[in-house]
XYZ file of C-alpha atoms in Angstrom:
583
model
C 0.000 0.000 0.000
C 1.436 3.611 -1.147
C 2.042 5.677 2.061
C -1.022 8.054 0.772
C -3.058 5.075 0.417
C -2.058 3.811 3.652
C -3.062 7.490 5.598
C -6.183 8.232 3.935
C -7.274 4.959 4.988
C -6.314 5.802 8.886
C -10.390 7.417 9.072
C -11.784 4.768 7.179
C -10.408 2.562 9.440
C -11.272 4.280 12.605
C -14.721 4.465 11.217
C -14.610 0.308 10.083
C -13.557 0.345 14.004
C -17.032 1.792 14.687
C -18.801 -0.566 12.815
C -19.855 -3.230 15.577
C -21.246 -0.364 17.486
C -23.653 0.851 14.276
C -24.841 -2.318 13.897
C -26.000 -2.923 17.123
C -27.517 0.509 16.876
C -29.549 -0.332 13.411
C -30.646 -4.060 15.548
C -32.260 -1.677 18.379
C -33.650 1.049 15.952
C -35.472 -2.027 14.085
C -36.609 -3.251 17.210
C -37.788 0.280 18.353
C -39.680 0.978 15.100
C -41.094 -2.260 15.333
C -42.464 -1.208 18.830
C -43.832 1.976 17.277
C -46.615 -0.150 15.824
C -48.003 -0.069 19.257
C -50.162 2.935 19.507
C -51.566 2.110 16.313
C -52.389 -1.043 17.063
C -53.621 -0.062 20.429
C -55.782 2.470 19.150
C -57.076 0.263 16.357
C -58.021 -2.397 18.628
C -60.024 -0.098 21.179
C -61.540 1.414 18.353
C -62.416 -2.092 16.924
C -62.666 -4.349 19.794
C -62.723 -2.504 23.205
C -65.754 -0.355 22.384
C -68.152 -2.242 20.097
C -68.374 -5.366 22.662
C -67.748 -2.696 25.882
C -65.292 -4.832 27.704
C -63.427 -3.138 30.616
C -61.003 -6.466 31.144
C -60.271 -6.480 27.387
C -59.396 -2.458 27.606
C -57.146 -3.519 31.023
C -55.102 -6.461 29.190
C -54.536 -4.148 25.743
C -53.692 -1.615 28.342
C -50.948 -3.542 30.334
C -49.746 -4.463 26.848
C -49.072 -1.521 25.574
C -47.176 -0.155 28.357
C -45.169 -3.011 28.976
C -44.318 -2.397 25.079
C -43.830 0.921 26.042
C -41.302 0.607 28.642
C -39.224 -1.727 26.673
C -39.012 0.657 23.675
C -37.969 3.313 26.505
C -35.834 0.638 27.654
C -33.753 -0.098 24.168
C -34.188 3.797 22.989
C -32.141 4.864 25.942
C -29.650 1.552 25.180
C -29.642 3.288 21.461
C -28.736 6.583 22.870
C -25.790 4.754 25.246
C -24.320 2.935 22.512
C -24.094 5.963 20.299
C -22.607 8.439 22.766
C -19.734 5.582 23.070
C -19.228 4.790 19.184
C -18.364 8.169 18.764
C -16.087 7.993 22.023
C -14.434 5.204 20.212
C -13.795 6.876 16.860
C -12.596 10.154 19.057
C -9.947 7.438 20.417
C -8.805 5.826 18.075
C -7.576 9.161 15.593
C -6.654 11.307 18.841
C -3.507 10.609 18.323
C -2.886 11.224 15.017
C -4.805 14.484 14.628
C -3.092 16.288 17.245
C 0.084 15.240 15.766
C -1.416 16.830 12.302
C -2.591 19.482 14.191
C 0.796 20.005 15.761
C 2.776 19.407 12.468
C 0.576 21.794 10.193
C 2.541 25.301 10.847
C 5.614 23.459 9.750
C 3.867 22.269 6.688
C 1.034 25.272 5.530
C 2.563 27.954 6.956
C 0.171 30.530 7.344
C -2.646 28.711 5.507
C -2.275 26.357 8.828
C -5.403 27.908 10.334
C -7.469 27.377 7.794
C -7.306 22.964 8.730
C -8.466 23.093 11.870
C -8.308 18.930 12.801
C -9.440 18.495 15.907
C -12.256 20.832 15.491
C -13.142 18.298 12.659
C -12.411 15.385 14.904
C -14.903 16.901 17.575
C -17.745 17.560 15.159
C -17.630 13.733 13.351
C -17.839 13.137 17.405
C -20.751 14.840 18.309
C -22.654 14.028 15.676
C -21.956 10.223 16.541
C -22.624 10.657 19.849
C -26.162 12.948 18.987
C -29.537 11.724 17.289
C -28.142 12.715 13.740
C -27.084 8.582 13.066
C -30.663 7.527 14.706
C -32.187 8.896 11.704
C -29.972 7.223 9.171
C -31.161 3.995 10.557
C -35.206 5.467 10.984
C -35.407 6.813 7.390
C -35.847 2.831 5.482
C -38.298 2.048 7.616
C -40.124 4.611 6.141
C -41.551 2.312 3.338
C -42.514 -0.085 6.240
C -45.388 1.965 7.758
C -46.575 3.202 4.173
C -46.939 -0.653 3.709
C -49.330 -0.841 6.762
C -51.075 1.938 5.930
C -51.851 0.404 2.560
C -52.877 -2.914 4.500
C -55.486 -0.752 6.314
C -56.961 0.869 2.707
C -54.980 1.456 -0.685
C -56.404 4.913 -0.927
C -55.074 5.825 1.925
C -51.649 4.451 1.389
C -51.747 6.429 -1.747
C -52.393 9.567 0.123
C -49.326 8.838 2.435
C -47.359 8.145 -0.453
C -47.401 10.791 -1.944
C -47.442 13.214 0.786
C -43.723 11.337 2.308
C -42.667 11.732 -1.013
C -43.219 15.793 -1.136
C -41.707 16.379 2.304
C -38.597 14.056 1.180
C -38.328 16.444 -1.788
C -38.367 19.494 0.346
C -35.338 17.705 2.267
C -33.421 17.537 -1.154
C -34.409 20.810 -2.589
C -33.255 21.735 1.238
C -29.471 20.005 0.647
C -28.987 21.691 -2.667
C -29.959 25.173 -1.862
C -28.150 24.834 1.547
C -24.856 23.279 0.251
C -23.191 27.176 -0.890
C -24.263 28.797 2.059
C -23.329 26.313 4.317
C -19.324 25.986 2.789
C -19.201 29.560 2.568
C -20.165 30.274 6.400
C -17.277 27.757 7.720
C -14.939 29.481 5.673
C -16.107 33.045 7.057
C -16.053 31.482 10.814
C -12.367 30.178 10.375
C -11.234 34.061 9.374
C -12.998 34.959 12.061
C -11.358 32.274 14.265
C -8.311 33.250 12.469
C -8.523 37.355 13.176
C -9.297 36.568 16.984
C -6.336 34.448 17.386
C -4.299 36.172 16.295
C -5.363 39.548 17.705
C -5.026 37.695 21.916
C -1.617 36.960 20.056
C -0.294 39.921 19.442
C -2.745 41.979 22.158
C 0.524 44.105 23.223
C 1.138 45.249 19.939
C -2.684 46.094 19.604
C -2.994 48.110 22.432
C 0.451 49.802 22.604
C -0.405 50.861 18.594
C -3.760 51.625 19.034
C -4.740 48.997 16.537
C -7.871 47.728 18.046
C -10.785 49.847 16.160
C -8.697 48.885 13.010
C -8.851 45.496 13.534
C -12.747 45.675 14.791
C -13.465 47.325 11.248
C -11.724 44.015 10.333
C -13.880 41.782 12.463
C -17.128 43.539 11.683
C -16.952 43.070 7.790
C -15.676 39.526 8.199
C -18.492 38.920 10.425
C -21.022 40.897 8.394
C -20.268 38.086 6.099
C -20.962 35.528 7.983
C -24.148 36.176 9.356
C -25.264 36.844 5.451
C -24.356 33.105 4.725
C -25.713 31.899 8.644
C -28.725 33.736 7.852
C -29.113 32.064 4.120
C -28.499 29.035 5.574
C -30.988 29.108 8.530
C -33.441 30.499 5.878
C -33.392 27.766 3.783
C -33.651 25.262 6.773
C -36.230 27.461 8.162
C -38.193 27.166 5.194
C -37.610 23.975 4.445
C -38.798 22.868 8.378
C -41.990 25.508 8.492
C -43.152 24.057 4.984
C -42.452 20.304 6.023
C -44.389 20.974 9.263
C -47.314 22.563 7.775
C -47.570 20.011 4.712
C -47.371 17.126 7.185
C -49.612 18.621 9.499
C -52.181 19.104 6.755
C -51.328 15.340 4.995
C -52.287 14.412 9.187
C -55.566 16.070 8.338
C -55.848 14.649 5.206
C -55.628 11.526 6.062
C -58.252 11.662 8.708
C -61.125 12.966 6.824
C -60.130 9.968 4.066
C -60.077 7.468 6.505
C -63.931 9.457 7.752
C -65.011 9.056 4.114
C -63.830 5.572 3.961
C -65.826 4.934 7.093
C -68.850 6.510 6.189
C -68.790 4.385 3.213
C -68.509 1.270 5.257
C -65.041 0.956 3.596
C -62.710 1.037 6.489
C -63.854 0.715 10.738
C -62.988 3.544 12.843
C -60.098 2.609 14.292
C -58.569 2.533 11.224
C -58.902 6.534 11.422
C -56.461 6.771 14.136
C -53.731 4.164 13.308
C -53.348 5.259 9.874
C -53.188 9.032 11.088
C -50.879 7.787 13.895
C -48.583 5.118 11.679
C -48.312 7.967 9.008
C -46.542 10.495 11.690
C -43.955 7.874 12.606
C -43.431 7.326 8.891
C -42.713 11.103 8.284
C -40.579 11.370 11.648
C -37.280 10.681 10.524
C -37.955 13.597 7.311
C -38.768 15.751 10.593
C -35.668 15.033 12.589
C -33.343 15.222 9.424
C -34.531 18.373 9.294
C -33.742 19.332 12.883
C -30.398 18.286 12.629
C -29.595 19.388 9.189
C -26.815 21.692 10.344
C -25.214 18.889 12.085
C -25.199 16.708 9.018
C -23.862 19.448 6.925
C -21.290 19.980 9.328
C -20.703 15.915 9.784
C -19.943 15.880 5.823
C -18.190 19.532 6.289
C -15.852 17.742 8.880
C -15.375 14.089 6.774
C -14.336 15.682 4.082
C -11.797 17.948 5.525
C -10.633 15.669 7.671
C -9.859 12.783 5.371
C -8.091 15.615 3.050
C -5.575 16.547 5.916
C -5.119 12.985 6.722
C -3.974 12.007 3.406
C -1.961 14.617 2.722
C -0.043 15.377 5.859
C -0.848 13.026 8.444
C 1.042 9.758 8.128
C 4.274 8.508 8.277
C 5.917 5.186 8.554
C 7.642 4.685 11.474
C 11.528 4.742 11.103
C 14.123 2.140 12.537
C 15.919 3.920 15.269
C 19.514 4.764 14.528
C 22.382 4.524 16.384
C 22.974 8.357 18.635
C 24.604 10.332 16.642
C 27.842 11.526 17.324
C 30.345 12.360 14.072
C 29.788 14.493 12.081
C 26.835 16.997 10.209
C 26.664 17.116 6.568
C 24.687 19.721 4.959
C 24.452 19.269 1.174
C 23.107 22.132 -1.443
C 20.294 22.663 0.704
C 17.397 24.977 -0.460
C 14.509 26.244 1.572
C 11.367 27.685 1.746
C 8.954 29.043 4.376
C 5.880 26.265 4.499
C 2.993 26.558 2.006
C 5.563 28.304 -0.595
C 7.335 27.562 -3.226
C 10.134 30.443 -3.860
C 13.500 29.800 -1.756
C 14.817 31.690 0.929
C 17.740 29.979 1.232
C 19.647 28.392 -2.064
C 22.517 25.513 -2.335
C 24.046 26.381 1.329
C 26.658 23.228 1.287
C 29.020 23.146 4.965
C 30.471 19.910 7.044
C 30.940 20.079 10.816
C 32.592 17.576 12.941
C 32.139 16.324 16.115
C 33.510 19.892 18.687
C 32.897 21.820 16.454
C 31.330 25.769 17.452
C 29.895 27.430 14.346
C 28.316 30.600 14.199
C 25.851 32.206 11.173
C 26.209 35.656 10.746
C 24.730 38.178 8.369
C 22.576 41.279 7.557
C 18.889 41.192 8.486
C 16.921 39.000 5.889
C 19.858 36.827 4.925
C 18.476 33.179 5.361
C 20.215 33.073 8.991
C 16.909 31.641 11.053
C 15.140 29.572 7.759
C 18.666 27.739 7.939
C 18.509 27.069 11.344
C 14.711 25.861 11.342
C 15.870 23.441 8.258
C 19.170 22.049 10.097
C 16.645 20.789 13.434
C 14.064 19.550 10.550
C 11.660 21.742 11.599
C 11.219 23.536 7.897
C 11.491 20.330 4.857
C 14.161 21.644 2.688
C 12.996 21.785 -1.032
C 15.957 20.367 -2.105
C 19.225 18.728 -0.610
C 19.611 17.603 2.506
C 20.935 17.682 6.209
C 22.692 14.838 7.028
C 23.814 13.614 10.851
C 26.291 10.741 10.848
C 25.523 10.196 7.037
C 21.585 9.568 8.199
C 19.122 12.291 6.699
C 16.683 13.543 9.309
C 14.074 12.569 7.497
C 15.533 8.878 8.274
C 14.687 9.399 12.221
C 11.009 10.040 13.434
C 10.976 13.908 15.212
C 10.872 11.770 18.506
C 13.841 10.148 18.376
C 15.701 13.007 16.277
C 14.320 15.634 19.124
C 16.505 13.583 21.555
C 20.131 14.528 19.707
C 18.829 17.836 19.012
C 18.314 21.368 21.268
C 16.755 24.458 19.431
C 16.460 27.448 21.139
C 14.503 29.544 18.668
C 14.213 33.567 18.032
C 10.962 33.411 19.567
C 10.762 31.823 22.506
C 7.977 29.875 23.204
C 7.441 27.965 26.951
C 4.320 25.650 27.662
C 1.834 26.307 30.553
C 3.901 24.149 33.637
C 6.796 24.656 36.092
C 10.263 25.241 34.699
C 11.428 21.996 35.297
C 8.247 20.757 33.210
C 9.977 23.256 30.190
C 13.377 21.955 30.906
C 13.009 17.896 30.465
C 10.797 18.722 27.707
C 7.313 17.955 29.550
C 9.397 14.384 30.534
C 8.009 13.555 33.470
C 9.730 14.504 37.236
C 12.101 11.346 36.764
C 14.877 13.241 36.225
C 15.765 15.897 38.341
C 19.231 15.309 38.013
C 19.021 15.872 34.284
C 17.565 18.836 34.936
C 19.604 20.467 37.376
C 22.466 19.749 35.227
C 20.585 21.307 31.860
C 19.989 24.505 34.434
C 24.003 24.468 35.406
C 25.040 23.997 31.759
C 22.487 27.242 31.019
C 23.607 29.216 33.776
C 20.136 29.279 34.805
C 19.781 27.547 37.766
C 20.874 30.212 40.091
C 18.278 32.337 38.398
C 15.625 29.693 38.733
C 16.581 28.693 42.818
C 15.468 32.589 43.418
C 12.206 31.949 41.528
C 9.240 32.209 44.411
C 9.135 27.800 43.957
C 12.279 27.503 42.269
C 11.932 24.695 39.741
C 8.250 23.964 40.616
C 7.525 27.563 39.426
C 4.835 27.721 37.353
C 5.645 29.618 34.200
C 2.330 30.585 32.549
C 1.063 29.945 29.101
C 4.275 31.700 27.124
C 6.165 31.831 29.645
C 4.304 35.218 30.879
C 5.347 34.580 35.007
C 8.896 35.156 33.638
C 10.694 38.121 32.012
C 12.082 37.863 27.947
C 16.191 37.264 29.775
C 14.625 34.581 31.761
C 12.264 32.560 29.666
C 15.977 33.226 27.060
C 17.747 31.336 30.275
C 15.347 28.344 30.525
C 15.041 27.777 26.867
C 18.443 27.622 26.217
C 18.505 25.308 29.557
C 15.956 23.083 27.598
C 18.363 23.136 24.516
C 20.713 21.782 26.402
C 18.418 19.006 28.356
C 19.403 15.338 27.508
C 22.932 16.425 26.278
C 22.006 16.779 22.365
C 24.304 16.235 19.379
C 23.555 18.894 17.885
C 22.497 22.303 19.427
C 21.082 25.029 17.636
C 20.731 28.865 19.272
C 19.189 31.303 17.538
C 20.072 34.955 18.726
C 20.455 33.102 22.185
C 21.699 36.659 24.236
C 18.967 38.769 22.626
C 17.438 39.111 26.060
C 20.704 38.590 27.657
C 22.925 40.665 30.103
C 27.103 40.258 31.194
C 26.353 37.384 33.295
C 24.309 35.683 30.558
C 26.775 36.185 27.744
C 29.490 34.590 29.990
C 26.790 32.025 31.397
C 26.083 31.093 27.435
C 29.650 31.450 26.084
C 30.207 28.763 29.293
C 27.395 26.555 27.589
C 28.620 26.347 24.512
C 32.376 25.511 25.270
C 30.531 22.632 27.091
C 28.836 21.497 24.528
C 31.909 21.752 22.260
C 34.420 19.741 25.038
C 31.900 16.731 25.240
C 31.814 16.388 21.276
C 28.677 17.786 20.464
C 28.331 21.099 17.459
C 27.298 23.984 18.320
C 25.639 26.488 15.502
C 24.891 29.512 16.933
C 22.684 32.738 14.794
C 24.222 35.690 15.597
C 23.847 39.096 16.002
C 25.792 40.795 18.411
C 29.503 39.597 19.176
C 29.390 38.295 22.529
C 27.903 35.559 21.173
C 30.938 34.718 19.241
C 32.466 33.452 22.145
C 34.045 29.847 21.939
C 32.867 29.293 18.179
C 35.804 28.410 16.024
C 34.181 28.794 12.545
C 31.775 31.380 10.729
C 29.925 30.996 8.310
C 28.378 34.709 6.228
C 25.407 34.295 4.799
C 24.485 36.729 2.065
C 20.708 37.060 0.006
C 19.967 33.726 0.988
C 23.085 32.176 -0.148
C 26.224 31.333 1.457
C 28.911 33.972 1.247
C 32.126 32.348 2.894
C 32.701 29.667 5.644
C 35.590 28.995 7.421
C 37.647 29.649 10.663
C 36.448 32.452 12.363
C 39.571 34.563 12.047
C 39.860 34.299 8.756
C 35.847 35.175 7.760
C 36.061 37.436 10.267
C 38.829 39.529 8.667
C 37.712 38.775 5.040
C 34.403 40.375 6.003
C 36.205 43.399 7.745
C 38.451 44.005 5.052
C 35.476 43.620 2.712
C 33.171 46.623 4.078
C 34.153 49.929 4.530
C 34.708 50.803 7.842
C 31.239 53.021 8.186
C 29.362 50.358 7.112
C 31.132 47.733 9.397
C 27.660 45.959 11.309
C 28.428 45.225 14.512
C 27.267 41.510 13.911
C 30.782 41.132 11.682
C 33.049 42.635 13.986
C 34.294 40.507 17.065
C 34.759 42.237 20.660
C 37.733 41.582 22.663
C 35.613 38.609 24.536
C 34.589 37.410 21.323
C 38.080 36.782 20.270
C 39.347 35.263 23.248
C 39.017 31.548 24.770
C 37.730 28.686 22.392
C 38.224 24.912 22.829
């Protein structure tokens, strides 16, 4: 099976999983509509029976009947309900998994089209509807034909009448699904902007309010959701339509049917009780029509959700699982690599080509806009290169799955993001509280854990969603402390004394010689020249491409010489710590 084959089969399976569970749900819905028979036949025989021969111990025994009937289709409706609510539990289960990966992995693979696949949401709505009434009616609408059959056992005419009145109100339902299918498609896509806009407004709410931004954006948010209330309204105005019309043609068919089934007795054609059961059995014929119709929105959004869901599953949401390789602990190989940001197609960064060896300190320098961070983001495999490849003891990344290649690596990226838990949480990398020795020794190898012991709960400090409990030099501190967690091969620091003071630069020049003596590489973004500290090689990238590589003294005065001394960026010219003290 093709590995496309293989994922947009994972929801088919999860739904084949359900299966069991949907049978035994169609057993008790033919057993319940079987029991519906029993008002009309309890009508039909008090009509017929009860009160031509006036028998009060023939009403009593049709009586205890039909509630004993009763209470066992109460009985198996509420089974129906049970079994439902835990089918769709099951299906929930059984793709969790896999669509929070996708749901994780989609930013790295859309970009900013990302929002606009929303998974789990998708995941949650083929779960409610499971779990709701929506499936009973799947497995109510053939039995449809059944009670139109027993109405014409009672009289052909008015079997006919039934006929063709179920027929109309299914039509409505279709005309319903066609005019409903536009307006429907084109209010999810209005609610994700929406979604979208709002996100990403709490995002950046500093920026909003600091900029006075927020009426802008609310002219933003009102024509976006001016939009979709047109298509909501469309949409509940053809459902509204659809429901009024059904309910006042069925209503009327009722009626109908009624003054036949009078006619019919009038002409000695039918007995009275036939009035009732056929007015009765054709109500429970037209129910399902009725509750399709009350749940229309939910089977719009059930197909809505299937659809999208198998789409993002097939394209991005499988993998095989890789052997696991030996640790690396060599050499990295990076060969004509070319990159660009997710969901596009023009590079960023073109044929960069450099080997590192095992000790080895590099730092990438460069103006703003040079490729600096989109080549860090493809060396950790967190941006797919479009072509070449990074290489780590001659394996491609691609070769190890992200949790066993997130084990040899430590990223500590421009923008630091920390999860909702205490720092040691953020440290180990949400790995349990196993290892507090690994994690005091990540804090000492940061510098951070002198820092962190004057925290109000030290490592048991809770740091907020963000990181928001700690300032931008301290959440720097603990990321680079979870860079170094688990002593990675390769480490990757990205402007990592941005947010830094003295005692951080020396505190991260510290780090990296460590890193460096027990014969891991170091690559290390730069900006400002303390961070030069300890690296041995440079490499100057240049409009996306790379302009020289080699020791750092040598770059380093190539680039000098190279610029006129006005134009000199600080990033290119070493300090006197930057020069001093490397392994």
């Amino acid at each position: 099976m093709k590995p496309t084959e293989r994922r947009a089969s994972d929801l088919h399976k999860a739904m084949l999983s359900c299966v069991p569970g949907l049978v035994g749900v169609g057993l008790f819905s033919a057993v319940i509509n079987i029991l519906s028979l029993t008002g009309s036949i309890y009508m039909l025989q008090v009509y017929d029976r009860v009160l031509p021969s006036q028998s009060v111990p023939t009403l009593v025994g049709f009586t205890i009947g039909m509630l004993g009937l009763y209470a066992v289709y109460g009985l198996l409706d509420f089974v129906r309900l049970r079994l439902l609510v835990r089918t769709g539990s099951r299906l929930h289960r059984k793709l969790q998994p896999k669509v929070f990966a996708l749901s994780l992995s989609l930013p790295l693979i859309k970009g900013q089209d990302a929002s606009r696949v929303q998974p789990l949401r998708d995941l949650d709505q083929l779960r409610g509807f499971l779990s709701g009434l929506g499936p009973t009616v799947v497995f109510d609408a053939p039995w449809m034909p059944f009670y139109l059959v027993v109405i014409y056992l009672l009289h052909p005419s008015l079997g006919m009448l039934a006929t063709v009145g179920a027929l109309l109100v299914v039509l409505l339902t279709v005309v319903a699904e066609i005019l409903g299918r536009g307006p429907a498609a084109r209010a999810s896509e209005t609610l994700l902007a929406q979604r979208s806009l709002a996100d990403s407004g709490r995002r950046n709410a500093e920026v909003v309010r600091a900029m006075g931004l927020s009426r802008r954006l609310g002219w933003r948010w009102n024509e976006i959701s001016h939009a979709y209330l047109t298509h909501q309204e469309r949409l509940s105005d053809i459902v509204g339509a659809t429901g009024s019309l059904s309910r006042a043609l069925r209503m009327a068919l009722q009626s109908s049917v009624l003054g036949l089934g009078a006619y019919l007795v009038i002409g000695g054609e039918a007995s009275p009780g036939v009035i009732i059961a056929s007015s009765i059995l054709l109500g429970r014929s037209l129910a399902p029509v009725d509750a399709a119709i009350a749940n229309w929105r939910g089977f719009v959004s059930f197909r809505q959700s299937y659809a999208q869901l198998t789409a993002a599953l097939t394209a991005f949401g499988g993998h095989v699982e890789p052997m696991e390789l030996p640790r690396p602990q060599a050499m990295l190989a990076v060969e004509e690599l070319t990159i660009a940001p997710p969901g596009q197609l023009k590079p960023t960064v073109m044929n960069v080509g450099f080997d590192l060896t095992r000790g080895a300190g590099m730092a990438v320098i460069g103006p703003s806009g040079s490729g600096k961070t989109t080549l860090a983001r493809a060396l950790v495999g967190v941006w797919s290169p479009l072509r070449g490849t990074v290489r780590l003891d001659g394996a491609s990344l691609d070769q190890w799955s992200p949790e066993q290649l997130g084990a040899h690596i430590g990223y500590l990226p421009q923008d630091i993001e920390l999860f909702d838990g205490t720092v040691a949480d953020n440290i180990s990398r949400f790995g349990g509280k196993g290892d507090a020795k690994g994690v005091l020794a990540a804090a000492r190898a940061a510098g951070a854990d002198k820092m962190i012991m004057r925290l109000s709960e030290g490592f048991q400090t809770r740091v907020g969603d963000g990181g928001a409990a700690l300032s931008a030099g301290q959440r720097q501190l603990v990321g680079l402390a979870r860079a170094l967690y688990g002593n990675p091969f390769l480490v990757v620091l990205d402007e990592p004394n941005s947010n830094l003071d003295v005692d951080g630069d020396a505190a991260l020049a510290a780090a990296i010689l460590s890193v460096r003596q027990r014969g891991g590489i170091v690559i290390v973004i730069a900006h400002r020249p303390s961070a030069l500290a300890n690296i041995d090689q440079v490499l100057v990238m240049s409009n996306g491409m790379l302009h020289s590589f080699g020791s750092r003294e040598d770059v380093l005065a190539n680039v000098i010489r190279s610029v006129p001394p006005g134009e000199r960026p600080s990033s290119v010219v070493p300090s006197p710590k930057g020069v001093s003290g490397h392994a």
